[in-house]
Short mmCIF file of N, CA and C in Angstrom, two decimals:
data_model
loop_
_atom_site.label_atom_id
_atom_site.label_comp_id
_atom_site.label_asym_id
_atom_site.label_seq_id
_atom_site.Cartn_x
_atom_site.Cartn_y
_atom_site.Cartn_z
N MET A 36 135.80 -48.23 104.72
CA MET A 36 134.93 -47.08 104.92
C MET A 36 135.46 -46.22 106.08
N GLY A 37 135.23 -44.98 105.96
CA GLY A 37 135.67 -43.99 106.94
C GLY A 37 134.82 -44.08 108.23
N ARG A 38 135.30 -43.54 109.24
CA ARG A 38 134.71 -43.54 110.56
C ARG A 38 133.69 -42.44 110.69
N GLY A 39 133.74 -41.47 109.86
CA GLY A 39 132.77 -40.29 109.97
C GLY A 39 133.51 -39.19 110.63
N ARG A 40 132.68 -38.31 111.25
CA ARG A 40 133.20 -37.12 111.94
C ARG A 40 133.94 -37.55 113.17
N LYS A 41 134.85 -36.69 113.54
CA LYS A 41 135.59 -36.89 114.82
C LYS A 41 134.69 -36.55 115.94
N PRO A 42 134.78 -37.25 117.06
CA PRO A 42 133.84 -36.89 118.21
C PRO A 42 134.22 -35.53 118.70
N THR A 43 133.19 -34.90 119.18
CA THR A 43 133.33 -33.54 119.79
C THR A 43 133.77 -33.76 121.24
N PRO A 44 134.77 -33.05 121.67
CA PRO A 44 135.22 -33.13 123.09
C PRO A 44 134.06 -32.85 124.04
N THR A 45 134.12 -33.55 125.13
CA THR A 45 133.06 -33.48 126.16
C THR A 45 132.93 -32.02 126.66
N MET A 46 134.01 -31.35 126.89
CA MET A 46 133.90 -30.01 127.41
C MET A 46 133.20 -29.03 126.48
N LEU A 47 133.48 -29.29 125.20
CA LEU A 47 132.78 -28.51 124.18
C LEU A 47 131.29 -28.76 124.09
N ARG A 48 130.93 -30.09 124.21
CA ARG A 48 129.52 -30.45 124.27
C ARG A 48 128.77 -29.83 125.44
N VAL A 49 129.42 -29.80 126.57
CA VAL A 49 128.85 -29.16 127.72
C VAL A 49 128.60 -27.65 127.51
N LEU A 50 129.61 -27.03 126.98
CA LEU A 50 129.49 -25.55 126.65
C LEU A 50 128.41 -25.26 125.63
N GLN A 51 128.09 -26.21 124.74
CA GLN A 51 127.11 -26.06 123.72
C GLN A 51 125.74 -26.47 124.22
N GLY A 52 125.67 -26.98 125.45
CA GLY A 52 124.39 -27.40 125.96
C GLY A 52 123.98 -28.85 125.59
N ASN A 53 124.97 -29.68 125.12
CA ASN A 53 124.74 -31.06 124.69
C ASN A 53 123.56 -31.20 123.82
N PRO A 54 123.64 -30.58 122.59
CA PRO A 54 122.50 -30.49 121.73
C PRO A 54 121.98 -31.88 121.32
N GLY A 55 122.73 -32.94 121.22
CA GLY A 55 122.25 -34.25 120.88
C GLY A 55 121.66 -35.05 122.02
N LYS A 56 121.86 -34.53 123.24
CA LYS A 56 121.35 -35.18 124.47
C LYS A 56 121.83 -36.58 124.68
N ARG A 57 123.02 -36.84 124.12
CA ARG A 57 123.67 -38.18 124.31
C ARG A 57 124.46 -38.13 125.68
N ALA A 58 124.70 -39.30 126.14
CA ALA A 58 125.42 -39.39 127.40
C ALA A 58 126.84 -38.79 127.27
N LEU A 59 127.22 -38.06 128.27
CA LEU A 59 128.54 -37.44 128.29
C LEU A 59 129.58 -38.40 128.92
N ASN A 60 130.77 -38.33 128.36
CA ASN A 60 131.85 -39.16 128.92
C ASN A 60 132.49 -38.37 130.13
N HIS A 61 132.12 -38.81 131.31
CA HIS A 61 132.62 -38.20 132.54
C HIS A 61 133.95 -38.69 132.93
N GLU A 62 134.48 -39.66 132.22
CA GLU A 62 135.83 -40.28 132.51
C GLU A 62 136.83 -39.90 131.49
N GLU A 63 136.59 -38.85 130.72
CA GLU A 63 137.52 -38.35 129.72
C GLU A 63 138.83 -37.89 130.41
N PRO A 64 140.00 -38.30 129.91
CA PRO A 64 141.20 -37.89 130.60
C PRO A 64 141.42 -36.37 130.49
N VAL A 65 142.00 -35.84 131.56
CA VAL A 65 142.37 -34.43 131.57
C VAL A 65 143.86 -34.37 131.89
N TYR A 66 144.56 -33.73 131.00
CA TYR A 66 146.05 -33.63 131.16
C TYR A 66 146.38 -32.19 131.65
N GLY A 67 147.48 -32.06 132.33
CA GLY A 67 147.86 -30.75 132.84
C GLY A 67 148.27 -29.78 131.72
N PRO A 68 148.04 -28.54 131.91
CA PRO A 68 148.43 -27.54 130.88
C PRO A 68 149.95 -27.46 130.83
N GLY A 69 150.42 -26.99 129.65
CA GLY A 69 151.82 -26.84 129.41
C GLY A 69 152.36 -27.74 128.34
N ALA A 70 153.56 -27.48 127.96
CA ALA A 70 154.18 -28.23 126.85
C ALA A 70 154.79 -29.54 127.38
N PRO A 71 154.66 -30.63 126.65
CA PRO A 71 155.37 -31.86 127.04
C PRO A 71 156.83 -31.70 126.92
N ASP A 72 157.58 -32.54 127.52
CA ASP A 72 159.04 -32.47 127.45
C ASP A 72 159.50 -32.81 126.02
N LYS A 73 160.50 -32.08 125.55
CA LYS A 73 161.02 -32.28 124.17
C LYS A 73 161.85 -33.54 124.23
N PRO A 74 161.56 -34.46 123.25
CA PRO A 74 162.38 -35.73 123.14
C PRO A 74 163.74 -35.41 122.70
N LYS A 75 164.64 -36.28 123.12
CA LYS A 75 166.12 -36.05 122.78
C LYS A 75 166.40 -36.50 121.36
N PHE A 76 165.56 -37.36 120.73
CA PHE A 76 165.84 -37.97 119.46
C PHE A 76 165.51 -36.99 118.26
N LEU A 77 164.92 -35.85 118.52
CA LEU A 77 164.61 -34.92 117.41
C LEU A 77 165.87 -34.43 116.80
N ASP A 78 165.84 -34.30 115.46
CA ASP A 78 167.02 -33.67 114.79
C ASP A 78 166.86 -32.15 114.86
N ASP A 79 167.82 -31.49 114.21
CA ASP A 79 167.88 -30.02 114.32
C ASP A 79 166.63 -29.33 113.82
N PHE A 80 166.13 -29.76 112.63
CA PHE A 80 164.94 -29.15 111.97
C PHE A 80 163.71 -29.40 112.95
N ALA A 81 163.55 -30.63 113.44
CA ALA A 81 162.39 -30.96 114.22
C ALA A 81 162.49 -30.24 115.58
N SER A 82 163.69 -30.15 116.18
CA SER A 82 163.79 -29.46 117.43
C SER A 82 163.51 -27.96 117.33
N GLU A 83 163.94 -27.41 116.21
CA GLU A 83 163.63 -25.98 115.94
C GLU A 83 162.11 -25.75 115.80
N GLU A 84 161.41 -26.64 115.13
CA GLU A 84 159.98 -26.52 114.95
C GLU A 84 159.23 -26.83 116.30
N TRP A 85 159.75 -27.79 117.10
CA TRP A 85 159.21 -28.06 118.42
C TRP A 85 159.20 -26.75 119.28
N ASP A 86 160.33 -26.05 119.29
CA ASP A 86 160.43 -24.82 120.10
C ASP A 86 159.45 -23.77 119.58
N ARG A 87 159.39 -23.64 118.29
CA ARG A 87 158.44 -22.66 117.67
C ARG A 87 157.05 -22.94 118.02
N LEU A 88 156.57 -24.21 117.80
CA LEU A 88 155.20 -24.60 118.01
C LEU A 88 154.83 -24.56 119.47
N THR A 89 155.64 -25.05 120.39
CA THR A 89 155.33 -25.07 121.80
C THR A 89 155.23 -23.64 122.33
N GLY A 90 156.08 -22.76 121.81
CA GLY A 90 156.00 -21.36 122.26
C GLY A 90 154.63 -20.73 121.88
N MET A 91 154.19 -20.99 120.68
CA MET A 91 152.87 -20.44 120.25
C MET A 91 151.74 -21.10 121.03
N LEU A 92 151.79 -22.47 121.14
CA LEU A 92 150.65 -23.17 121.74
C LEU A 92 150.56 -22.96 123.23
N VAL A 93 151.67 -22.79 123.91
CA VAL A 93 151.60 -22.52 125.35
C VAL A 93 151.07 -21.15 125.61
N SER A 94 151.48 -20.13 124.82
CA SER A 94 151.00 -18.82 125.06
C SER A 94 149.51 -18.71 124.68
N ALA A 95 149.08 -19.54 123.75
CA ALA A 95 147.63 -19.54 123.40
C ALA A 95 146.84 -20.41 124.34
N ARG A 96 147.46 -21.14 125.23
CA ARG A 96 146.83 -22.03 126.23
C ARG A 96 145.92 -23.12 125.50
N VAL A 97 146.53 -23.73 124.56
CA VAL A 97 145.77 -24.83 123.87
C VAL A 97 146.47 -26.15 123.92
N ILE A 98 147.66 -26.21 124.55
CA ILE A 98 148.41 -27.50 124.54
C ILE A 98 148.50 -28.02 126.01
N THR A 99 148.53 -29.33 126.10
CA THR A 99 148.63 -30.03 127.37
C THR A 99 149.78 -30.91 127.39
N LYS A 100 150.10 -31.48 128.50
CA LYS A 100 151.26 -32.45 128.65
C LYS A 100 150.99 -33.74 127.82
N GLY A 101 149.72 -34.04 127.53
CA GLY A 101 149.39 -35.25 126.79
C GLY A 101 149.42 -35.07 125.31
N ASP A 102 149.85 -33.93 124.78
CA ASP A 102 149.90 -33.69 123.35
C ASP A 102 151.25 -33.98 122.69
N GLY A 103 152.04 -34.73 123.42
CA GLY A 103 153.41 -34.96 122.88
C GLY A 103 153.43 -35.73 121.55
N GLY A 104 152.56 -36.75 121.44
CA GLY A 104 152.56 -37.58 120.27
C GLY A 104 152.25 -36.78 118.99
N ILE A 105 151.24 -35.93 119.02
CA ILE A 105 150.99 -35.21 117.80
C ILE A 105 152.02 -34.19 117.53
N LEU A 106 152.60 -33.61 118.57
CA LEU A 106 153.71 -32.67 118.37
C LEU A 106 154.94 -33.36 117.72
N ILE A 107 155.22 -34.55 118.19
CA ILE A 107 156.33 -35.33 117.59
C ILE A 107 156.04 -35.61 116.12
N ALA A 108 154.85 -36.07 115.85
CA ALA A 108 154.50 -36.39 114.42
C ALA A 108 154.57 -35.11 113.58
N CYS A 109 154.12 -34.01 114.12
CA CYS A 109 154.16 -32.72 113.39
C CYS A 109 155.64 -32.25 113.11
N CYS A 110 156.44 -32.36 114.11
CA CYS A 110 157.85 -31.89 114.00
C CYS A 110 158.58 -32.85 113.12
N ASP A 111 158.31 -34.20 113.19
CA ASP A 111 158.97 -35.09 112.35
C ASP A 111 158.64 -34.86 110.79
N ALA A 112 157.38 -34.59 110.58
CA ALA A 112 156.94 -34.32 109.23
C ALA A 112 157.60 -33.06 108.72
N TYR A 113 157.68 -32.03 109.57
CA TYR A 113 158.41 -30.80 109.18
C TYR A 113 159.82 -31.06 108.85
N SER A 114 160.53 -31.90 109.67
CA SER A 114 161.90 -32.24 109.42
C SER A 114 162.05 -32.91 108.09
N GLN A 115 161.19 -33.91 107.83
CA GLN A 115 161.26 -34.63 106.54
C GLN A 115 161.03 -33.64 105.35
N LEU A 116 160.10 -32.76 105.55
CA LEU A 116 159.82 -31.72 104.49
C LEU A 116 161.06 -30.84 104.21
N ARG A 117 161.73 -30.48 105.27
CA ARG A 117 162.88 -29.55 105.15
C ARG A 117 164.07 -30.36 104.45
N GLN A 118 164.23 -31.59 104.94
CA GLN A 118 165.36 -32.41 104.34
C GLN A 118 165.11 -32.59 102.86
N CYS A 119 163.96 -32.96 102.44
CA CYS A 119 163.65 -33.13 101.05
C CYS A 119 163.84 -31.77 100.26
N GLN A 120 163.40 -30.74 100.86
CA GLN A 120 163.63 -29.36 100.21
C GLN A 120 165.06 -29.10 100.03
N GLU A 121 165.87 -29.35 101.06
CA GLU A 121 167.36 -29.13 100.95
C GLU A 121 167.95 -29.94 99.84
N PHE A 122 167.58 -31.25 99.76
CA PHE A 122 168.01 -32.16 98.74
C PHE A 122 167.73 -31.58 97.30
N LEU A 123 166.41 -31.22 97.13
CA LEU A 123 165.99 -30.79 95.85
C LEU A 123 166.65 -29.39 95.51
N LYS A 124 166.85 -28.56 96.44
CA LYS A 124 167.55 -27.35 96.20
C LYS A 124 169.00 -27.57 95.77
N GLU A 125 169.61 -28.52 96.42
CA GLU A 125 171.03 -28.89 96.06
C GLU A 125 171.03 -29.45 94.64
N LYS A 126 170.08 -30.18 94.20
CA LYS A 126 170.03 -30.79 92.86
C LYS A 126 169.63 -29.69 91.86
N GLY A 127 168.87 -28.72 92.25
CA GLY A 127 168.51 -27.63 91.36
C GLY A 127 167.36 -27.99 90.43
N SER A 128 166.71 -29.16 90.65
CA SER A 128 165.62 -29.55 89.80
C SER A 128 164.77 -30.56 90.51
N LEU A 129 163.58 -30.82 90.04
CA LEU A 129 162.70 -31.80 90.59
C LEU A 129 162.83 -33.15 89.86
N SER A 130 163.54 -33.17 88.71
CA SER A 130 163.65 -34.37 87.94
C SER A 130 165.06 -34.54 87.41
N TYR A 131 165.25 -35.68 86.81
CA TYR A 131 166.61 -35.96 86.22
C TYR A 131 166.35 -36.72 84.93
N ASP A 132 167.35 -36.74 84.08
CA ASP A 132 167.29 -37.46 82.75
C ASP A 132 167.59 -38.92 83.05
N ALA A 133 166.71 -39.79 82.51
CA ALA A 133 166.90 -41.22 82.64
C ALA A 133 166.91 -41.83 81.19
N SER A 134 167.97 -42.61 80.98
CA SER A 134 168.03 -43.27 79.67
C SER A 134 167.54 -44.72 79.76
N SER A 135 166.91 -45.19 78.81
CA SER A 135 166.46 -46.59 78.83
C SER A 135 167.47 -47.52 78.06
N ILE A 136 167.28 -48.77 78.15
CA ILE A 136 168.15 -49.77 77.51
C ILE A 136 168.16 -49.52 75.98
N ASN A 137 167.02 -49.06 75.42
CA ASN A 137 166.94 -48.83 74.01
C ASN A 137 167.60 -47.52 73.60
N GLY A 138 168.08 -46.73 74.49
CA GLY A 138 168.70 -45.48 74.19
C GLY A 138 167.80 -44.26 74.25
N GLY A 139 166.53 -44.48 74.59
CA GLY A 139 165.58 -43.42 74.70
C GLY A 139 165.81 -42.62 76.00
N MET A 140 165.46 -41.38 75.94
CA MET A 140 165.59 -40.43 77.10
C MET A 140 164.22 -40.13 77.67
N SER A 141 164.18 -40.04 78.92
CA SER A 141 162.90 -39.54 79.62
C SER A 141 163.33 -38.85 80.88
N TYR A 142 162.39 -38.15 81.44
CA TYR A 142 162.58 -37.44 82.69
C TYR A 142 161.83 -38.16 83.81
N LYS A 143 162.54 -38.32 84.95
CA LYS A 143 161.90 -38.94 86.08
C LYS A 143 162.03 -38.00 87.25
N SER A 144 161.05 -38.06 88.09
CA SER A 144 161.12 -37.25 89.33
C SER A 144 161.99 -37.94 90.39
N TYR A 145 162.71 -37.13 91.15
CA TYR A 145 163.47 -37.69 92.21
C TYR A 145 162.47 -38.23 93.28
N PRO A 146 162.83 -39.34 93.92
CA PRO A 146 161.95 -39.90 95.01
C PRO A 146 161.65 -38.87 96.12
N GLU A 147 162.56 -37.97 96.26
CA GLU A 147 162.37 -36.94 97.35
C GLU A 147 161.16 -36.04 97.05
N VAL A 148 160.77 -35.89 95.78
CA VAL A 148 159.61 -35.10 95.45
C VAL A 148 158.36 -35.71 96.02
N GLY A 149 158.21 -36.99 95.88
CA GLY A 149 157.05 -37.67 96.43
C GLY A 149 157.11 -37.69 98.05
N GLN A 150 158.30 -37.84 98.57
CA GLN A 150 158.49 -37.79 100.02
C GLN A 150 158.16 -36.41 100.55
N ARG A 151 158.57 -35.37 99.82
CA ARG A 151 158.30 -34.03 100.26
C ARG A 151 156.80 -33.76 100.28
N ASN A 152 156.12 -34.22 99.20
CA ASN A 152 154.65 -34.03 99.14
C ASN A 152 153.93 -34.75 100.28
N MET A 153 154.35 -35.99 100.55
CA MET A 153 153.71 -36.74 101.68
C MET A 153 154.00 -36.04 103.01
N ALA A 154 155.23 -35.61 103.21
CA ALA A 154 155.56 -34.94 104.48
C ALA A 154 154.76 -33.66 104.56
N GLY A 155 154.58 -32.95 103.53
CA GLY A 155 153.78 -31.71 103.58
C GLY A 155 152.34 -32.01 103.95
N ARG A 156 151.72 -33.08 103.44
CA ARG A 156 150.38 -33.41 103.82
C ARG A 156 150.34 -33.86 105.29
N GLN A 157 151.29 -34.61 105.77
CA GLN A 157 151.33 -35.04 107.14
C GLN A 157 151.53 -33.82 108.06
N TYR A 158 152.39 -32.93 107.65
CA TYR A 158 152.60 -31.69 108.49
C TYR A 158 151.30 -30.88 108.55
N GLN A 159 150.67 -30.66 107.47
CA GLN A 159 149.41 -29.91 107.42
C GLN A 159 148.37 -30.55 108.23
N SER A 160 148.25 -31.88 108.16
CA SER A 160 147.26 -32.59 108.97
C SER A 160 147.51 -32.41 110.50
N ALA A 161 148.79 -32.59 110.87
CA ALA A 161 149.16 -32.41 112.28
C ALA A 161 148.91 -31.00 112.76
N LEU A 162 149.24 -29.96 111.95
CA LEU A 162 148.94 -28.62 112.28
C LEU A 162 147.48 -28.41 112.52
N SER A 163 146.67 -28.98 111.66
CA SER A 163 145.24 -28.93 111.81
C SER A 163 144.75 -29.53 113.14
N GLU A 164 145.35 -30.66 113.49
CA GLU A 164 145.01 -31.24 114.77
C GLU A 164 145.32 -30.42 115.95
N LEU A 165 146.38 -29.58 115.82
CA LEU A 165 146.81 -28.70 116.90
C LEU A 165 146.07 -27.41 116.80
N GLY A 166 145.22 -27.16 115.89
CA GLY A 166 144.46 -25.94 115.76
C GLY A 166 145.23 -24.82 115.15
N LEU A 167 146.25 -25.13 114.28
CA LEU A 167 147.10 -24.15 113.74
C LEU A 167 146.84 -23.91 112.26
N SER A 168 145.61 -24.25 111.78
CA SER A 168 145.17 -23.84 110.47
C SER A 168 144.00 -22.94 110.57
N GLN A 169 143.70 -22.20 109.51
CA GLN A 169 142.60 -21.17 109.60
C GLN A 169 141.29 -21.88 109.88
N SER A 170 140.99 -23.05 109.25
CA SER A 170 139.77 -23.71 109.38
C SER A 170 139.62 -24.40 110.68
N SER A 171 140.72 -24.94 111.29
CA SER A 171 140.62 -25.61 112.56
C SER A 171 140.71 -24.74 113.73
N ARG A 172 141.14 -23.48 113.60
CA ARG A 172 141.34 -22.57 114.73
C ARG A 172 140.04 -22.38 115.44
N SER A 173 138.90 -22.27 114.73
CA SER A 173 137.59 -22.00 115.41
C SER A 173 137.13 -23.22 116.21
N LYS A 174 137.64 -24.35 115.96
CA LYS A 174 137.20 -25.56 116.74
C LYS A 174 137.97 -25.81 118.02
N VAL A 175 139.16 -25.10 118.22
CA VAL A 175 139.92 -25.28 119.40
C VAL A 175 139.53 -24.35 120.46
N LYS A 176 139.40 -24.91 121.66
CA LYS A 176 139.09 -24.16 122.87
C LYS A 176 140.35 -24.02 123.72
N THR A 177 140.52 -22.86 124.38
CA THR A 177 141.66 -22.68 125.23
C THR A 177 141.43 -23.37 126.58
N LEU A 178 142.51 -23.68 127.19
CA LEU A 178 142.45 -24.23 128.59
C LEU A 178 142.02 -23.15 129.53
N PRO A 179 141.37 -23.53 130.63
CA PRO A 179 140.94 -22.47 131.63
C PRO A 179 142.21 -21.91 132.29
N GLU A 180 142.01 -20.65 132.70
CA GLU A 180 143.11 -19.95 133.39
C GLU A 180 143.42 -20.71 134.68
N PRO A 181 144.69 -20.79 135.07
CA PRO A 181 145.07 -21.47 136.33
C PRO A 181 144.57 -20.61 137.49
N THR A 182 144.04 -21.25 138.50
CA THR A 182 143.62 -20.51 139.70
C THR A 182 144.72 -20.43 140.73
N ASN A 183 144.71 -19.31 141.44
CA ASN A 183 145.73 -19.15 142.50
C ASN A 183 145.12 -19.70 143.79
N PRO A 184 145.74 -20.78 144.32
CA PRO A 184 145.27 -21.33 145.57
C PRO A 184 145.37 -20.34 146.70
N LYS A 185 144.44 -20.42 147.61
CA LYS A 185 144.46 -19.50 148.75
C LYS A 185 144.78 -20.31 150.04
N GLY A 186 145.30 -19.52 151.00
CA GLY A 186 145.62 -20.20 152.28
C GLY A 186 146.74 -21.19 152.18
N SER A 187 146.58 -22.27 153.01
CA SER A 187 147.65 -23.31 153.05
C SER A 187 147.66 -24.14 151.76
N ALA A 188 146.61 -24.06 150.94
CA ALA A 188 146.59 -24.92 149.74
C ALA A 188 147.63 -24.54 148.73
N ARG A 189 148.13 -23.34 148.85
CA ARG A 189 149.11 -22.92 147.88
C ARG A 189 150.46 -23.65 148.07
N PHE A 190 150.69 -24.25 149.22
CA PHE A 190 151.91 -25.00 149.53
C PHE A 190 151.83 -26.44 149.05
N PHE A 191 150.64 -26.92 148.69
CA PHE A 191 150.50 -28.32 148.33
C PHE A 191 150.17 -28.50 146.90
N THR A 192 150.28 -27.50 146.08
CA THR A 192 150.02 -27.68 144.59
C THR A 192 151.32 -27.53 143.87
N SER A 193 151.36 -28.11 142.70
CA SER A 193 152.54 -28.02 141.89
C SER A 193 152.49 -26.95 140.82
#
């Protein structure tokens, strides 16, 4: 059985006035704004997508240093999708002729077709988690604007 709806972030519940009047999680982790460091193990397709996504998400102020895992999953799915697309483009078809022991002919899909479809679903799901689909965009809240420290405090902040 499924778990049901995903929990609403505490900050969003506070902004909505906590309509359910349930206890708020005051120990929810808060990560610093900005893009996580790009992992070295990403291939060319994934690295290209990492740069594209982090550029958009940082400028929209919706990504934190703690979002590395979902970004890696998203970029990896994108890379798998692209690799399967390249293979199928090279083959020029989604299927091949397969002959049986009896001499009969049939058509079978390349395994890359199923892998491409799975990677596409994973990519779409990860994009949705990051707020990059039309339906999920309205659920994402931007990070607050950074404040400029005054006085001697500006020397002690990173």
